[in-house]
Amino acid sequence: MADELELLRCFDPVPPDGPHYGDGPLDHNAERRLEQLLRDGRGRPFGRLRQRLLPGPGWPRLAWGLLATAVVAALTLTFVLSGPSATPAVAAPRPLVIESGFTAVPLDRLADRAAAAAGADDAPRLRKGTHVQSWSLGMSDDKPPITLPEERIVRWHADDSHTELVVATDPRHPGRPVLSDEGGEPHPVDDGHVLLDRTYPPSWSDAPPQSPPPRDPARLRAYLTQAQFSGTPLTTPELLDATATLLDHWTLGAQESAALARLLARAEGLRPAGQVTDRLGRRGQAYVNDSRGLRRMLIMDPATGAVLGLESTLTEPEPAYGVEEGDVMSYSAWMR
């Protein structure tokens, strides 16, 4: 249904931001787009919609426009408000796709690039706080899964106080309503709806992940192990989870990114997969680990080795929760 809804939105002859035809016929371009929508031949149900809903060719253009608008509205409401048999995750991202025609870069080579970038005079510096876009799948026993898209900005100040701003937004569809579970019940909210806006009093800790991360790979591994409250060496999946924890607290500088890249290059079972374009439109190198029904894909900047994102997708279905193989469980995209 996600594909059909997106295609309907793309070809809607009467888009919200376009000219309005309520008091006149569709123009030629709008009529062409409507016809293309209804004649789609890629196996989607638009042909059946035409047969069941459209009258003969003698209808005026205005009726065609009203009917197309009604179809879009009906499918949108069905998708968001349907019962447990459907999945109203209107913001659910598809798994990132490895792009063909590009050579996968081994992690040790990327670590070398990161080390070289760290030596530049204008190299980025470590900063406490984070700016991250995230999508997470909410599941329950009695309701269909929903995907919750959020943007979070945390900024620390000189007196060790900090602010946190969280809004419900999906950068792939600016201006559209998104789903939120604010108050414990999933419901649509306006794009940019503020979920949290808070200032915290001064605080300080020398324990990871609140303390600054080290620039040495071995010391960084110990730091991440402590941040995960683990008394044993981290497995590769645990190391990737610890990386997400680190980036949710710190915006790494070039030297810290180089240390992390070197540490990840030594991780077992983290294999190069190729080039991807992340959900913020950035090109990156992907590295994949499969473990216990979950595939984690780490996306790194090909020039600097900085971590851009981390995606987790199911490699096995979970019928009890209404999720299937390939569903995105979570995704984070970090920015400076």
Short mmCIF file of C-alpha atoms in Angstrom, two decimals:
data_model
loop_
_atom_site.label_atom_id
_atom_site.label_comp_id
_atom_site.label_asym_id
_atom_site.label_seq_id
_atom_site.Cartn_x
_atom_site.Cartn_y
_atom_site.Cartn_z
CA MET A 1 0.00 0.00 0.00
CA ALA A 2 2.91 2.37 0.65
CA ASP A 3 3.96 2.19 -3.01
CA GLU A 4 0.43 2.83 -4.25
CA LEU A 5 -0.08 5.77 -1.92
CA GLU A 6 3.21 7.35 -2.92
CA LEU A 7 2.42 6.96 -6.61
CA LEU A 8 -1.02 8.49 -6.12
CA ARG A 9 0.57 11.47 -4.38
CA CYS A 10 3.15 11.88 -7.14
CA PHE A 11 0.53 11.92 -9.91
CA ASP A 12 -2.28 13.69 -8.09
CA PRO A 13 -3.62 16.12 -10.72
CA VAL A 14 -4.90 18.44 -7.99
CA PRO A 15 -2.01 18.63 -5.48
CA PRO A 16 -2.40 20.80 -2.36
CA ASP A 17 0.34 23.15 -3.49
CA GLY A 18 -0.78 23.42 -7.10
CA PRO A 19 -3.49 25.39 -8.94
CA HIS A 20 -7.03 24.66 -7.79
CA TYR A 21 -9.60 23.55 -10.33
CA GLY A 22 -12.70 23.63 -8.16
CA ASP A 23 -14.38 26.20 -10.43
CA GLY A 24 -13.16 25.00 -13.79
CA PRO A 25 -11.86 22.06 -15.82
CA LEU A 26 -8.48 20.40 -15.40
CA ASP A 27 -5.77 21.74 -17.64
CA HIS A 28 -4.06 19.44 -20.17
CA ASN A 29 -1.13 18.63 -17.90
CA ALA A 30 -3.37 17.66 -14.99
CA GLU A 31 -5.56 15.53 -17.24
CA ARG A 32 -2.45 13.77 -18.60
CA ARG A 33 -1.23 13.02 -15.09
CA LEU A 34 -4.63 11.64 -14.10
CA GLU A 35 -4.70 9.43 -17.17
CA GLN A 36 -1.18 8.18 -16.46
CA LEU A 37 -2.11 7.39 -12.87
CA LEU A 38 -5.14 5.35 -13.91
CA ARG A 39 -3.37 3.48 -16.69
CA ASP A 40 -0.39 2.42 -14.58
CA GLY A 41 0.75 -0.96 -15.84
CA ARG A 42 3.24 -2.10 -13.21
CA GLY A 43 0.99 -4.58 -11.45
CA ARG A 44 -0.61 -2.11 -9.07
CA PRO A 45 -4.36 -1.90 -8.47
CA PHE A 46 -5.03 1.32 -10.37
CA GLY A 47 -6.46 -0.54 -13.35
CA ARG A 48 -9.05 -2.09 -11.06
CA LEU A 49 -9.78 1.32 -9.59
CA ARG A 50 -10.51 2.64 -13.06
CA GLN A 51 -12.79 -0.25 -13.96
CA ARG A 52 -14.75 -0.06 -10.72
CA LEU A 53 -14.90 3.68 -10.13
CA LEU A 54 -14.71 5.56 -13.41
CA PRO A 55 -17.69 6.23 -15.63
CA GLY A 56 -17.53 6.56 -19.37
CA PRO A 57 -15.51 9.07 -21.38
CA GLY A 58 -18.35 11.55 -21.60
CA TRP A 59 -17.83 12.85 -18.06
CA PRO A 60 -16.62 16.47 -17.78
CA ARG A 61 -13.07 17.15 -16.75
CA LEU A 62 -14.18 18.66 -13.46
CA ALA A 63 -15.74 15.34 -12.40
CA TRP A 64 -12.50 13.54 -13.25
CA GLY A 65 -10.59 15.91 -10.98
CA LEU A 66 -13.03 15.51 -8.11
CA LEU A 67 -12.94 11.75 -8.47
CA ALA A 68 -9.14 11.63 -8.46
CA THR A 69 -9.05 13.79 -5.33
CA ALA A 70 -11.58 11.48 -3.67
CA VAL A 71 -9.49 8.41 -4.54
CA VAL A 72 -6.37 9.96 -3.03
CA ALA A 73 -8.25 11.00 0.12
CA ALA A 74 -9.91 7.59 0.51
CA LEU A 75 -6.66 5.69 0.17
CA THR A 76 -4.91 8.04 2.57
CA LEU A 77 -7.59 7.61 5.24
CA THR A 78 -7.67 3.85 4.72
CA PHE A 79 -3.92 3.66 5.08
CA VAL A 80 -3.78 5.71 8.28
CA LEU A 81 -6.93 4.57 10.03
CA SER A 82 -7.36 0.95 8.91
CA GLY A 83 -7.76 -1.91 11.34
CA PRO A 84 -5.27 -4.45 12.72
CA SER A 85 -4.99 -6.28 9.40
CA ALA A 86 -3.19 -3.31 7.85
CA THR A 87 -0.01 -1.43 8.70
CA PRO A 88 -0.64 2.31 9.14
CA ALA A 89 3.07 3.14 9.23
CA VAL A 90 2.77 6.05 6.82
CA ALA A 91 6.35 7.10 7.49
CA ALA A 92 7.88 3.63 7.23
CA PRO A 93 11.14 3.85 5.31
CA ARG A 94 12.09 1.14 2.88
CA PRO A 95 15.41 -0.63 3.48
CA LEU A 96 18.36 1.18 1.95
CA VAL A 97 19.41 -0.32 -1.37
CA ILE A 98 23.01 -1.01 -2.33
CA GLU A 99 23.73 0.82 -5.58
CA SER A 100 25.08 -1.24 -8.45
CA GLY A 101 28.22 -0.34 -10.37
CA PHE A 102 30.27 0.78 -7.36
CA THR A 103 33.09 -1.10 -5.65
CA ALA A 104 32.75 -1.77 -1.93
CA VAL A 105 35.52 -0.12 0.09
CA PRO A 106 37.08 -2.33 2.81
CA LEU A 107 36.79 -0.87 6.29
CA ASP A 108 40.55 -0.81 6.89
CA ARG A 109 40.98 1.34 3.77
CA LEU A 110 38.21 3.66 4.96
CA ALA A 111 39.96 3.86 8.34
CA ASP A 112 43.12 4.99 6.53
CA ARG A 113 41.12 7.74 4.82
CA ALA A 114 39.68 8.81 8.16
CA ALA A 115 43.15 9.04 9.69
CA ALA A 116 44.35 11.18 6.77
CA ALA A 117 41.30 13.48 7.05
CA ALA A 118 41.93 13.91 10.78
CA GLY A 119 45.27 15.55 10.03
CA ALA A 120 43.77 18.47 8.10
CA ASP A 121 43.93 21.92 9.68
CA ASP A 122 40.21 22.49 9.21
CA ALA A 123 39.17 19.04 10.43
CA PRO A 124 35.93 18.98 12.50
CA ARG A 125 36.31 18.98 16.29
CA LEU A 126 34.50 17.01 18.96
CA ARG A 127 31.30 18.63 20.25
CA LYS A 128 29.03 17.42 23.03
CA GLY A 129 25.44 17.06 21.87
CA THR A 130 23.81 15.55 18.82
CA HIS A 131 21.58 16.26 15.84
CA VAL A 132 19.85 13.12 14.60
CA GLN A 133 16.92 12.08 12.45
CA SER A 134 15.44 8.74 13.50
CA TRP A 135 12.72 6.30 12.51
CA SER A 136 11.69 3.61 14.98
CA LEU A 137 9.07 0.87 14.69
CA GLY A 138 6.55 0.69 17.51
CA MET A 139 4.94 -2.72 18.04
CA SER A 140 2.35 -4.20 20.37
CA ASP A 141 0.41 -7.46 20.73
CA ASP A 142 -2.97 -6.01 19.77
CA LYS A 143 -2.21 -3.16 17.35
CA PRO A 144 -0.47 -2.97 13.97
CA PRO A 145 3.10 -1.64 13.93
CA ILE A 146 3.70 2.04 13.27
CA THR A 147 6.85 3.93 12.36
CA LEU A 148 7.62 7.04 14.37
CA PRO A 149 9.87 9.63 12.66
CA GLU A 150 11.57 12.22 14.86
CA GLU A 151 14.32 14.81 14.78
CA ARG A 152 16.32 15.44 17.95
CA ILE A 153 18.77 18.24 18.69
CA VAL A 154 20.75 18.35 21.94
CA ARG A 155 23.06 21.30 22.62
CA TRP A 156 25.33 21.74 25.65
CA HIS A 157 26.35 25.14 27.00
CA ALA A 158 29.41 26.52 28.75
CA ASP A 159 27.84 26.14 32.22
CA ASP A 160 27.20 22.39 31.57
CA SER A 161 23.47 22.94 31.14
CA HIS A 162 21.88 21.64 27.96
CA THR A 163 18.74 21.90 25.88
CA GLU A 164 16.86 19.15 24.10
CA LEU A 165 14.39 19.69 21.26
CA VAL A 166 12.46 16.78 19.73
CA VAL A 167 9.97 17.24 16.88
CA ALA A 168 7.88 14.80 14.87
CA THR A 169 9.00 15.14 11.28
CA ASP A 170 9.98 13.12 8.24
CA PRO A 171 12.46 14.91 5.95
CA ARG A 172 11.50 12.64 3.03
CA HIS A 173 8.00 14.18 2.97
CA PRO A 174 8.27 17.79 4.22
CA GLY A 175 4.99 19.33 5.26
CA ARG A 176 3.02 16.10 5.51
CA PRO A 177 1.49 14.84 8.75
CA VAL A 178 3.42 12.06 10.47
CA LEU A 179 2.57 9.54 13.16
CA SER A 180 3.40 10.02 16.82
CA ASP A 181 2.74 7.98 19.96
CA GLU A 182 2.66 11.06 22.17
CA GLY A 183 0.38 10.29 25.10
CA GLY A 184 0.67 6.55 24.52
CA GLU A 185 -1.69 6.33 21.54
CA PRO A 186 -0.55 6.51 17.88
CA HIS A 187 -2.09 9.43 16.01
CA PRO A 188 -1.16 11.78 13.16
CA VAL A 189 0.39 15.14 14.02
CA ASP A 190 1.52 18.08 11.91
CA ASP A 191 5.00 18.02 10.46
CA GLY A 192 7.28 19.78 12.95
CA HIS A 193 5.02 19.11 15.93
CA VAL A 194 7.09 19.68 19.08
CA LEU A 195 7.28 16.56 21.27
CA LEU A 196 9.83 17.90 23.74
CA ASP A 197 11.46 21.28 24.35
CA ARG A 198 13.34 21.31 27.62
CA THR A 199 16.33 22.95 29.29
CA TYR A 200 18.25 20.89 31.83
CA PRO A 201 20.30 22.34 34.72
CA PRO A 202 24.09 21.99 34.82
CA SER A 203 25.29 18.41 35.17
CA TRP A 204 28.57 16.61 34.66
CA SER A 205 29.75 13.02 34.67
CA ASP A 206 33.07 11.30 34.03
CA ALA A 207 31.39 8.02 33.07
CA PRO A 208 30.77 7.03 29.44
CA PRO A 209 28.92 8.08 27.38
CA GLN A 210 28.81 11.44 29.20
CA SER A 211 32.59 11.79 29.35
CA PRO A 212 34.52 12.67 26.17
CA PRO A 213 35.38 9.63 24.00
CA PRO A 214 39.08 8.79 23.61
CA ARG A 215 40.97 9.04 20.33
CA ASP A 216 42.73 5.67 20.64
CA PRO A 217 40.88 2.59 19.24
CA ALA A 218 41.74 0.30 22.18
CA ARG A 219 40.70 2.88 24.77
CA LEU A 220 37.59 3.66 22.73
CA ARG A 221 36.58 0.00 22.84
CA ALA A 222 36.86 0.02 26.64
CA TYR A 223 34.87 3.27 26.73
CA LEU A 224 32.06 1.81 24.61
CA THR A 225 32.04 -1.39 26.68
CA GLN A 226 31.53 0.68 29.82
CA ALA A 227 28.86 2.80 28.09
CA GLN A 228 26.91 -0.39 27.36
CA PHE A 229 27.28 -1.57 30.98
CA SER A 230 28.90 -4.75 29.70
CA GLY A 231 31.36 -6.78 31.72
CA THR A 232 32.47 -8.80 28.69
CA PRO A 233 33.98 -7.79 25.34
CA LEU A 234 31.39 -6.39 22.96
CA THR A 235 30.18 -8.52 20.07
CA THR A 236 29.92 -6.80 16.69
CA PRO A 237 26.15 -6.17 17.05
CA GLU A 238 26.78 -4.78 20.54
CA LEU A 239 29.59 -2.62 19.19
CA LEU A 240 27.25 -1.15 16.58
CA ASP A 241 24.62 -0.47 19.24
CA ALA A 242 27.31 1.19 21.36
CA THR A 243 28.27 3.34 18.38
CA ALA A 244 24.68 4.57 18.18
CA THR A 245 24.75 5.35 21.91
CA LEU A 246 27.97 7.34 21.44
CA LEU A 247 26.58 9.34 18.52
CA ASP A 248 23.38 10.09 20.42
CA HIS A 249 25.54 11.95 22.97
CA TRP A 250 28.46 13.34 20.95
CA THR A 251 29.11 14.87 17.53
CA LEU A 252 32.49 13.36 16.79
CA GLY A 253 35.49 15.28 15.59
CA ALA A 254 37.76 13.97 12.85
CA GLN A 255 40.17 12.31 15.28
CA GLU A 256 37.40 10.54 17.18
CA SER A 257 35.84 9.41 13.90
CA ALA A 258 39.22 8.03 12.82
CA ALA A 259 39.54 6.06 16.07
CA LEU A 260 36.03 4.68 15.68
CA ALA A 261 36.65 3.71 12.04
CA ARG A 262 39.82 1.84 13.05
CA LEU A 263 37.94 0.06 15.83
CA LEU A 264 35.13 -0.95 13.49
CA ALA A 265 37.65 -2.20 10.91
CA ARG A 266 38.75 -4.81 13.46
CA ALA A 267 35.19 -6.03 14.16
CA GLU A 268 34.39 -9.56 13.04
CA GLY A 269 31.48 -10.09 10.70
CA LEU A 270 31.15 -6.47 9.58
CA ARG A 271 31.49 -6.80 5.83
CA PRO A 272 31.60 -4.12 3.11
CA ALA A 273 28.40 -4.06 1.07
CA GLY A 274 28.85 -1.15 -1.36
CA GLN A 275 27.60 2.38 -1.89
CA VAL A 276 24.23 3.69 -0.70
CA THR A 277 22.42 7.01 -0.58
CA ASP A 278 21.07 7.61 2.89
CA ARG A 279 17.70 9.11 3.79
CA LEU A 280 19.14 12.61 3.90
CA GLY A 281 20.52 12.27 0.36
CA ARG A 282 24.15 11.70 1.38
CA ARG A 283 26.39 9.18 -0.39
CA GLY A 284 28.01 6.66 1.92
CA GLN A 285 29.72 3.30 2.14
CA ALA A 286 27.64 0.55 3.75
CA TYR A 287 28.91 -2.17 6.08
CA VAL A 288 26.59 -4.99 7.11
CA ASN A 289 26.34 -7.43 10.01
CA ASP A 290 23.71 -10.19 10.32
CA SER A 291 22.90 -11.58 13.74
CA ARG A 292 19.88 -13.31 15.29
CA GLY A 293 17.28 -12.24 12.80
CA LEU A 294 18.48 -8.64 12.50
CA ARG A 295 20.65 -6.99 9.85
CA ARG A 296 22.51 -3.87 10.91
CA MET A 297 23.80 -1.62 8.15
CA LEU A 298 26.35 1.04 9.09
CA ILE A 299 26.71 3.95 6.65
CA MET A 300 29.97 5.88 6.69
CA ASP A 301 31.26 8.91 4.81
CA PRO A 302 33.57 7.55 2.07
CA ALA A 303 36.02 10.44 2.41
CA THR A 304 36.24 11.05 6.16
CA GLY A 305 35.07 7.79 7.73
CA ALA A 306 32.47 9.62 9.82
CA VAL A 307 29.38 7.57 10.66
CA LEU A 308 26.34 8.90 8.81
CA GLY A 309 23.69 6.38 9.79
CA LEU A 310 22.72 3.00 11.15
CA GLU A 311 19.80 0.91 9.88
CA SER A 312 18.37 -2.26 11.44
CA THR A 313 16.08 -4.49 9.36
CA LEU A 314 14.47 -7.84 10.08
CA THR A 315 15.87 -10.90 8.32
CA GLU A 316 13.07 -13.06 9.71
CA PRO A 317 9.33 -12.33 10.02
CA GLU A 318 7.60 -11.82 13.35
CA PRO A 319 3.94 -12.66 12.60
CA ALA A 320 2.86 -12.08 16.20
CA TYR A 321 3.76 -8.40 15.81
CA GLY A 322 2.70 -7.98 12.19
CA VAL A 323 6.20 -7.40 10.84
CA GLU A 324 7.82 -9.13 7.90
CA GLU A 325 11.29 -9.91 6.66
CA GLY A 326 12.89 -6.73 5.35
CA ASP A 327 10.91 -4.35 7.54
CA VAL A 328 12.98 -1.48 8.93
CA MET A 329 13.04 -1.70 12.72
CA SER A 330 15.03 1.45 13.28
CA TYR A 331 17.13 4.00 11.45
CA SER A 332 19.26 6.91 12.63
CA ALA A 333 20.94 9.58 10.52
CA TRP A 334 23.41 11.77 12.38
CA MET A 335 24.38 15.28 11.31
CA ARG A 336 26.79 17.94 12.50
#
